[in-house]
Amino acid sequence: MNRRTLVLTLGLALGFAAACGLTPMDPPAAMADADELKSWDKQLDSTLEKVAKEWNKLAKWCEKKELGFQSLYVKRQIFHFLPDHEETREFFGYERREGRWWQNEIRKQDLKAGFMDINDPTAEGFPKNFGKASQKIGKWFASLARKAEKEIEDAEARAMKVPEEAASLRRDIEGWKERATVAWNWVLEADRDHKEAHEKLGNPQFNGQYV
């Protein structure tokens, strides 16, 4: 369910309330669900910005420790979550032309010239700090995923209790399922070892490792 659909759903719900003489204290379930969907989307936007700040914080630590390649590696993580993040695109020498990002070749070569092994033994403290940031970001997205799953449970319970609202609630349930799946996938983008995310997405195991 996209945001335009959510807005339309909310508008229809408000019209229904007015026709039936309902007060703002007694909204139809569809209106409440639409509000929750929009609230979740706003929380997601806020979380994505927090993710960018967290990676940039680690990148600055790398720069302070003179870990040039590690800093670039960390900054690139932002693209996994915010491919159009303007500040990061500009840092890597990208320009927006005709709706697409184009990288400046001079900047591209400059970045390549600074390449060094991510496992450089001089990178003391980097693996630990990178792991801490990854786990923190994974927890943020897991919280969003669990919230979506709780909304699914509540909507399914209401559909059973109030059959006349079942059709509308089913649409909202599908919207929440999509959001939960997106959030769990982003958990794994940040933290590949997050067991709960692997289980929720039904990922198979091979020799005790999720693949």
PDB file of C-alpha atoms in Angstrom:
ATOM      1  CA  MET A   1       0.000   0.000   0.000  1.00  0.00           C
ATOM      2  CA  ASN A   2       1.599   3.268  -1.074  1.00  0.00           C
ATOM      3  CA  ARG A   3       1.229   6.647   0.614  1.00  0.00           C
ATOM      4  CA  ARG A   4      -1.347   7.876  -1.919  1.00  0.00           C
ATOM      5  CA  THR A   5      -3.520   4.882  -1.082  1.00  0.00           C
ATOM      6  CA  LEU A   6      -3.128   5.597   2.624  1.00  0.00           C
ATOM      7  CA  VAL A   7      -4.287   9.183   2.116  1.00  0.00           C
ATOM      8  CA  LEU A   8      -7.299   8.036   0.093  1.00  0.00           C
ATOM      9  CA  THR A   9      -8.162   5.474   2.760  1.00  0.00           C
ATOM     10  CA  LEU A  10      -8.029   8.135   5.444  1.00  0.00           C
ATOM     11  CA  GLY A  11     -10.215  10.490   3.380  1.00  0.00           C
ATOM     12  CA  LEU A  12     -12.852   7.813   2.845  1.00  0.00           C
ATOM     13  CA  ALA A  13     -12.836   6.991   6.533  1.00  0.00           C
ATOM     14  CA  LEU A  14     -13.390  10.621   7.487  1.00  0.00           C
ATOM     15  CA  GLY A  15     -16.294  10.866   5.053  1.00  0.00           C
ATOM     16  CA  PHE A  16     -17.826   7.738   6.533  1.00  0.00           C
ATOM     17  CA  ALA A  17     -17.486   9.171  10.038  1.00  0.00           C
ATOM     18  CA  ALA A  18     -19.253  12.378   9.089  1.00  0.00           C
ATOM     19  CA  ALA A  19     -22.101  10.501   7.400  1.00  0.00           C
ATOM     20  CA  CYS A  20     -22.648   8.290  10.428  1.00  0.00           C
ATOM     21  CA  GLY A  21     -22.375  11.119  12.946  1.00  0.00           C
ATOM     22  CA  LEU A  22     -19.304   9.698  14.612  1.00  0.00           C
ATOM     23  CA  THR A  23     -17.161  11.983  16.765  1.00  0.00           C
ATOM     24  CA  PRO A  24     -13.348  12.224  16.567  1.00  0.00           C
ATOM     25  CA  MET A  25     -13.273  10.156  19.754  1.00  0.00           C
ATOM     26  CA  ASP A  26     -14.971   7.255  17.986  1.00  0.00           C
ATOM     27  CA  PRO A  27     -13.134   6.798  14.657  1.00  0.00           C
ATOM     28  CA  PRO A  28     -13.691   3.878  12.299  1.00  0.00           C
ATOM     29  CA  ALA A  29     -10.971   1.233  12.469  1.00  0.00           C
ATOM     30  CA  ALA A  30      -9.898   2.023   8.892  1.00  0.00           C
ATOM     31  CA  MET A  31      -9.087   5.621   9.834  1.00  0.00           C
ATOM     32  CA  ALA A  32      -7.086   4.563  12.893  1.00  0.00           C
ATOM     33  CA  ASP A  33      -5.158   2.013  10.831  1.00  0.00           C
ATOM     34  CA  ALA A  34      -4.367   4.619   8.167  1.00  0.00           C
ATOM     35  CA  ASP A  35      -2.998   6.920  10.869  1.00  0.00           C
ATOM     36  CA  GLU A  36      -0.838   4.117  12.224  1.00  0.00           C
ATOM     37  CA  LEU A  37       0.501   3.345   8.750  1.00  0.00           C
ATOM     38  CA  LYS A  38       1.486   6.969   8.198  1.00  0.00           C
ATOM     39  CA  SER A  39       3.037   7.130  11.659  1.00  0.00           C
ATOM     40  CA  TRP A  40       5.133   4.043  10.898  1.00  0.00           C
ATOM     41  CA  ASP A  41       6.289   5.533   7.574  1.00  0.00           C
ATOM     42  CA  LYS A  42       7.394   8.700   9.375  1.00  0.00           C
ATOM     43  CA  GLN A  43       9.244   6.613  11.947  1.00  0.00           C
ATOM     44  CA  LEU A  44      10.985   4.774   9.111  1.00  0.00           C
ATOM     45  CA  ASP A  45      12.094   8.056   7.543  1.00  0.00           C
ATOM     46  CA  SER A  46      13.448   9.168  10.919  1.00  0.00           C
ATOM     47  CA  THR A  47      15.271   5.861  11.391  1.00  0.00           C
ATOM     48  CA  LEU A  48      16.909   6.115   7.966  1.00  0.00           C
ATOM     49  CA  GLU A  49      18.271   9.534   8.856  1.00  0.00           C
ATOM     50  CA  LYS A  50      19.604   8.112  12.137  1.00  0.00           C
ATOM     51  CA  VAL A  51      21.303   5.375  10.129  1.00  0.00           C
ATOM     52  CA  ALA A  52      23.091   7.919   7.933  1.00  0.00           C
ATOM     53  CA  LYS A  53      24.242   9.837  11.037  1.00  0.00           C
ATOM     54  CA  GLU A  54      25.489   6.636  12.707  1.00  0.00           C
ATOM     55  CA  TRP A  55      27.595   5.620   9.701  1.00  0.00           C
ATOM     56  CA  ASN A  56      28.945   9.155   9.331  1.00  0.00           C
ATOM     57  CA  LYS A  57      29.861   9.167  13.017  1.00  0.00           C
ATOM     58  CA  LEU A  58      31.906   5.995  12.517  1.00  0.00           C
ATOM     59  CA  ALA A  59      33.442   7.387   9.325  1.00  0.00           C
ATOM     60  CA  LYS A  60      34.666  10.441  11.247  1.00  0.00           C
ATOM     61  CA  TRP A  61      36.194   8.156  13.875  1.00  0.00           C
ATOM     62  CA  CYS A  62      38.017   6.340  11.066  1.00  0.00           C
ATOM     63  CA  GLU A  63      39.313   9.641   9.693  1.00  0.00           C
ATOM     64  CA  LYS A  64      40.563  10.622  13.140  1.00  0.00           C
ATOM     65  CA  LYS A  65      42.446   7.305  13.304  1.00  0.00           C
ATOM     66  CA  GLU A  66      43.769   7.879   9.763  1.00  0.00           C
ATOM     67  CA  LEU A  67      41.858   4.856   8.435  1.00  0.00           C
ATOM     68  CA  GLY A  68      41.109   6.291   4.994  1.00  0.00           C
ATOM     69  CA  PHE A  69      39.734   3.226   3.241  1.00  0.00           C
ATOM     70  CA  GLN A  70      37.678   2.178   6.246  1.00  0.00           C
ATOM     71  CA  SER A  71      36.102   5.626   6.282  1.00  0.00           C
ATOM     72  CA  LEU A  72      35.095   5.284   2.634  1.00  0.00           C
ATOM     73  CA  TYR A  73      33.795   1.756   3.239  1.00  0.00           C
ATOM     74  CA  VAL A  74      31.593   2.983   6.093  1.00  0.00           C
ATOM     75  CA  LYS A  75      30.217   5.907   4.105  1.00  0.00           C
ATOM     76  CA  ARG A  76      29.229   3.539   1.296  1.00  0.00           C
ATOM     77  CA  GLN A  77      26.991   1.656   3.753  1.00  0.00           C
ATOM     78  CA  ILE A  78      24.597   4.598   3.608  1.00  0.00           C
ATOM     79  CA  PHE A  79      23.763   3.727  -0.005  1.00  0.00           C
ATOM     80  CA  HIS A  80      22.269   0.393   1.143  1.00  0.00           C
ATOM     81  CA  PHE A  81      19.537   2.321   2.934  1.00  0.00           C
ATOM     82  CA  LEU A  82      19.463   5.747   1.260  1.00  0.00           C
ATOM     83  CA  PRO A  83      20.677   5.421  -2.350  1.00  0.00           C
ATOM     84  CA  ASP A  84      19.742   9.053  -3.025  1.00  0.00           C
ATOM     85  CA  HIS A  85      21.367  10.492   0.099  1.00  0.00           C
ATOM     86  CA  GLU A  86      22.537  13.811  -1.347  1.00  0.00           C
ATOM     87  CA  GLU A  87      25.393  14.543   1.064  1.00  0.00           C
ATOM     88  CA  THR A  88      26.919  11.092   0.534  1.00  0.00           C
ATOM     89  CA  ARG A  89      26.473  11.245  -3.235  1.00  0.00           C
ATOM     90  CA  GLU A  90      28.246  14.594  -3.339  1.00  0.00           C
ATOM     91  CA  PHE A  91      31.084  13.245  -1.203  1.00  0.00           C
ATOM     92  CA  PHE A  92      31.707  10.466  -3.725  1.00  0.00           C
ATOM     93  CA  GLY A  93      31.641  12.951  -6.583  1.00  0.00           C
ATOM     94  CA  TYR A  94      28.183  12.240  -7.978  1.00  0.00           C
ATOM     95  CA  GLU A  95      26.084  14.778  -9.824  1.00  0.00           C
ATOM     96  CA  ARG A  96      22.386  14.515 -10.601  1.00  0.00           C
ATOM     97  CA  ARG A  97      21.653  14.869 -14.311  1.00  0.00           C
ATOM     98  CA  GLU A  98      18.430  13.970 -16.106  1.00  0.00           C
ATOM     99  CA  GLY A  99      17.139  12.086 -13.076  1.00  0.00           C
ATOM    100  CA  ARG A 100      20.261   9.918 -12.695  1.00  0.00           C
ATOM    101  CA  TRP A 101      23.434  10.035 -10.607  1.00  0.00           C
ATOM    102  CA  TRP A 102      26.716  10.370 -12.556  1.00  0.00           C
ATOM    103  CA  GLN A 103      30.089  10.084 -10.842  1.00  0.00           C
ATOM    104  CA  ASN A 104      32.852  12.538 -11.621  1.00  0.00           C
ATOM    105  CA  GLU A 105      35.719  10.499 -13.119  1.00  0.00           C
ATOM    106  CA  ILE A 106      38.452  12.558 -11.441  1.00  0.00           C
ATOM    107  CA  ARG A 107      36.878  12.036  -8.020  1.00  0.00           C
ATOM    108  CA  LYS A 108      36.403   8.347  -8.835  1.00  0.00           C
ATOM    109  CA  GLN A 109      40.123   7.914  -9.561  1.00  0.00           C
ATOM    110  CA  ASP A 110      41.087   9.857  -6.434  1.00  0.00           C
ATOM    111  CA  LEU A 111      39.015   7.473  -4.320  1.00  0.00           C
ATOM    112  CA  LYS A 112      40.572   4.422  -5.994  1.00  0.00           C
ATOM    113  CA  ALA A 113      44.051   5.777  -5.300  1.00  0.00           C
ATOM    114  CA  GLY A 114      43.311   5.700  -1.584  1.00  0.00           C
ATOM    115  CA  PHE A 115      42.353   1.994  -1.597  1.00  0.00           C
ATOM    116  CA  MET A 116      43.728  -0.265   1.125  1.00  0.00           C
ATOM    117  CA  ASP A 117      42.748  -3.623   2.596  1.00  0.00           C
ATOM    118  CA  ILE A 118      39.714  -3.477   4.897  1.00  0.00           C
ATOM    119  CA  ASN A 119      41.518  -6.036   7.100  1.00  0.00           C
ATOM    120  CA  ASP A 120      44.623  -3.886   7.419  1.00  0.00           C
ATOM    121  CA  PRO A 121      46.217  -4.882  10.769  1.00  0.00           C
ATOM    122  CA  THR A 122      46.774  -1.202  11.540  1.00  0.00           C
ATOM    123  CA  ALA A 123      42.987  -0.724  11.702  1.00  0.00           C
ATOM    124  CA  GLU A 124      42.922  -1.275  15.457  1.00  0.00           C
ATOM    125  CA  GLY A 125      39.441  -0.965  16.906  1.00  0.00           C
ATOM    126  CA  PHE A 126      37.665  -0.794  13.555  1.00  0.00           C
ATOM    127  CA  PRO A 127      36.072  -4.296  13.488  1.00  0.00           C
ATOM    128  CA  LYS A 128      34.702  -3.798  17.013  1.00  0.00           C
ATOM    129  CA  ASN A 129      33.274  -0.340  16.311  1.00  0.00           C
ATOM    130  CA  PHE A 130      31.863  -1.398  12.940  1.00  0.00           C
ATOM    131  CA  GLY A 131      30.154  -4.364  14.613  1.00  0.00           C
ATOM    132  CA  LYS A 132      28.671  -2.163  17.337  1.00  0.00           C
ATOM    133  CA  ALA A 133      27.260   0.279  14.780  1.00  0.00           C
ATOM    134  CA  SER A 134      25.849  -2.574  12.684  1.00  0.00           C
ATOM    135  CA  GLN A 135      24.088  -4.125  15.670  1.00  0.00           C
ATOM    136  CA  LYS A 136      22.684  -0.781  16.794  1.00  0.00           C
ATOM    137  CA  ILE A 137      21.220  -0.095  13.346  1.00  0.00           C
ATOM    138  CA  GLY A 138      19.882  -3.647  13.159  1.00  0.00           C
ATOM    139  CA  LYS A 139      18.038  -3.113  16.449  1.00  0.00           C
ATOM    140  CA  TRP A 140      16.413   0.065  15.125  1.00  0.00           C
ATOM    141  CA  PHE A 141      14.987  -1.745  12.116  1.00  0.00           C
ATOM    142  CA  ALA A 142      14.002  -4.793  14.187  1.00  0.00           C
ATOM    143  CA  SER A 143      11.942  -2.502  16.415  1.00  0.00           C
ATOM    144  CA  LEU A 144      10.110  -1.210  13.339  1.00  0.00           C
ATOM    145  CA  ALA A 145       9.529  -4.753  12.090  1.00  0.00           C
ATOM    146  CA  ARG A 146       8.075  -5.888  15.420  1.00  0.00           C
ATOM    147  CA  LYS A 147       5.800  -2.868  15.523  1.00  0.00           C
ATOM    148  CA  ALA A 148       4.443  -3.785  12.082  1.00  0.00           C
ATOM    149  CA  GLU A 149       3.903  -7.376  13.204  1.00  0.00           C
ATOM    150  CA  LYS A 150       1.993  -6.182  16.276  1.00  0.00           C
ATOM    151  CA  GLU A 151      -0.299  -4.146  14.005  1.00  0.00           C
ATOM    152  CA  ILE A 152      -0.878  -7.270  11.892  1.00  0.00           C
ATOM    153  CA  GLU A 153      -1.916  -9.227  15.001  1.00  0.00           C
ATOM    154  CA  ASP A 154      -4.274  -6.469  16.147  1.00  0.00           C
ATOM    155  CA  ALA A 155      -5.855  -6.097  12.691  1.00  0.00           C
ATOM    156  CA  GLU A 156      -6.351  -9.859  12.321  1.00  0.00           C
ATOM    157  CA  ALA A 157      -7.971 -10.040  15.759  1.00  0.00           C
ATOM    158  CA  ARG A 158     -10.333  -7.166  14.917  1.00  0.00           C
ATOM    159  CA  ALA A 159     -11.225  -8.750  11.566  1.00  0.00           C
ATOM    160  CA  MET A 160     -12.322 -11.856  13.428  1.00  0.00           C
ATOM    161  CA  LYS A 161     -14.275  -9.808  15.962  1.00  0.00           C
ATOM    162  CA  VAL A 162     -15.915  -7.396  13.470  1.00  0.00           C
ATOM    163  CA  PRO A 163     -16.501  -9.285  10.176  1.00  0.00           C
ATOM    164  CA  GLU A 164     -18.006  -6.265   8.397  1.00  0.00           C
ATOM    165  CA  GLU A 165     -14.599  -4.547   8.600  1.00  0.00           C
ATOM    166  CA  ALA A 166     -12.640  -7.587   7.409  1.00  0.00           C
ATOM    167  CA  ALA A 167     -12.225  -6.456   3.781  1.00  0.00           C
ATOM    168  CA  SER A 168     -10.803  -3.072   4.769  1.00  0.00           C
ATOM    169  CA  LEU A 169      -8.606  -4.599   7.441  1.00  0.00           C
ATOM    170  CA  ARG A 170      -7.191  -7.153   4.994  1.00  0.00           C
ATOM    171  CA  ARG A 171      -5.829  -4.296   2.877  1.00  0.00           C
ATOM    172  CA  ASP A 172      -4.168  -2.798   5.924  1.00  0.00           C
ATOM    173  CA  ILE A 173      -2.778  -6.195   6.928  1.00  0.00           C
ATOM    174  CA  GLU A 174      -1.103  -6.531   3.511  1.00  0.00           C
ATOM    175  CA  GLY A 175       0.384  -3.068   3.960  1.00  0.00           C
ATOM    176  CA  TRP A 176       1.787  -4.026   7.351  1.00  0.00           C
ATOM    177  CA  LYS A 177       3.192  -7.296   6.003  1.00  0.00           C
ATOM    178  CA  GLU A 178       5.053  -5.401   3.292  1.00  0.00           C
ATOM    179  CA  ARG A 179       6.489  -3.025   5.882  1.00  0.00           C
ATOM    180  CA  ALA A 180       7.556  -5.848   8.206  1.00  0.00           C
ATOM    181  CA  THR A 181       9.345  -7.625   5.356  1.00  0.00           C
ATOM    182  CA  VAL A 182      11.153  -4.445   4.305  1.00  0.00           C
ATOM    183  CA  ALA A 183      12.239  -3.777   7.889  1.00  0.00           C
ATOM    184  CA  TRP A 184      13.536  -7.315   8.478  1.00  0.00           C
ATOM    185  CA  ASN A 185      15.511  -7.156   5.225  1.00  0.00           C
ATOM    186  CA  TRP A 186      17.071  -3.886   6.355  1.00  0.00           C
ATOM    187  CA  VAL A 187      18.002  -5.516   9.654  1.00  0.00           C
ATOM    188  CA  LEU A 188      20.123  -7.956   7.650  1.00  0.00           C
ATOM    189  CA  GLU A 189      21.588  -5.189   5.508  1.00  0.00           C
ATOM    190  CA  ALA A 190      23.028  -3.817   8.732  1.00  0.00           C
ATOM    191  CA  ASP A 191      23.635  -6.996  10.743  1.00  0.00           C
ATOM    192  CA  ARG A 192      24.050 -10.218   8.752  1.00  0.00           C
ATOM    193  CA  ASP A 193      24.152 -12.281  11.974  1.00  0.00           C
ATOM    194  CA  HIS A 194      20.733 -11.199  13.255  1.00  0.00           C
ATOM    195  CA  LYS A 195      19.114 -14.575  13.951  1.00  0.00           C
ATOM    196  CA  GLU A 196      15.570 -13.300  14.432  1.00  0.00           C
ATOM    197  CA  ALA A 197      15.585 -11.514  11.065  1.00  0.00           C
ATOM    198  CA  HIS A 198      16.781 -14.649   9.283  1.00  0.00           C
ATOM    199  CA  GLU A 199      14.039 -16.681  10.962  1.00  0.00           C
ATOM    200  CA  LYS A 200      11.306 -14.145  10.174  1.00  0.00           C
ATOM    201  CA  LEU A 201      12.305 -14.100   6.496  1.00  0.00           C
ATOM    202  CA  GLY A 202      12.544 -17.891   6.349  1.00  0.00           C
ATOM    203  CA  ASN A 203      16.171 -17.934   5.248  1.00  0.00           C
ATOM    204  CA  PRO A 204      17.700 -21.434   4.995  1.00  0.00           C
ATOM    205  CA  GLN A 205      20.689 -22.641   6.958  1.00  0.00           C
ATOM    206  CA  PHE A 206      23.750 -24.497   5.691  1.00  0.00           C
ATOM    207  CA  ASN A 207      26.189 -26.061   8.163  1.00  0.00           C
ATOM    208  CA  GLY A 208      24.639 -24.004  10.915  1.00  0.00           C
ATOM    209  CA  GLN A 209      24.983 -20.727   9.000  1.00  0.00           C
ATOM    210  CA  TYR A 210      22.196 -18.721   7.408  1.00  0.00           C
ATOM    211  CA  VAL A 211      22.546 -18.216   3.653  1.00  0.00           C
TER     212      VAL A 211
END
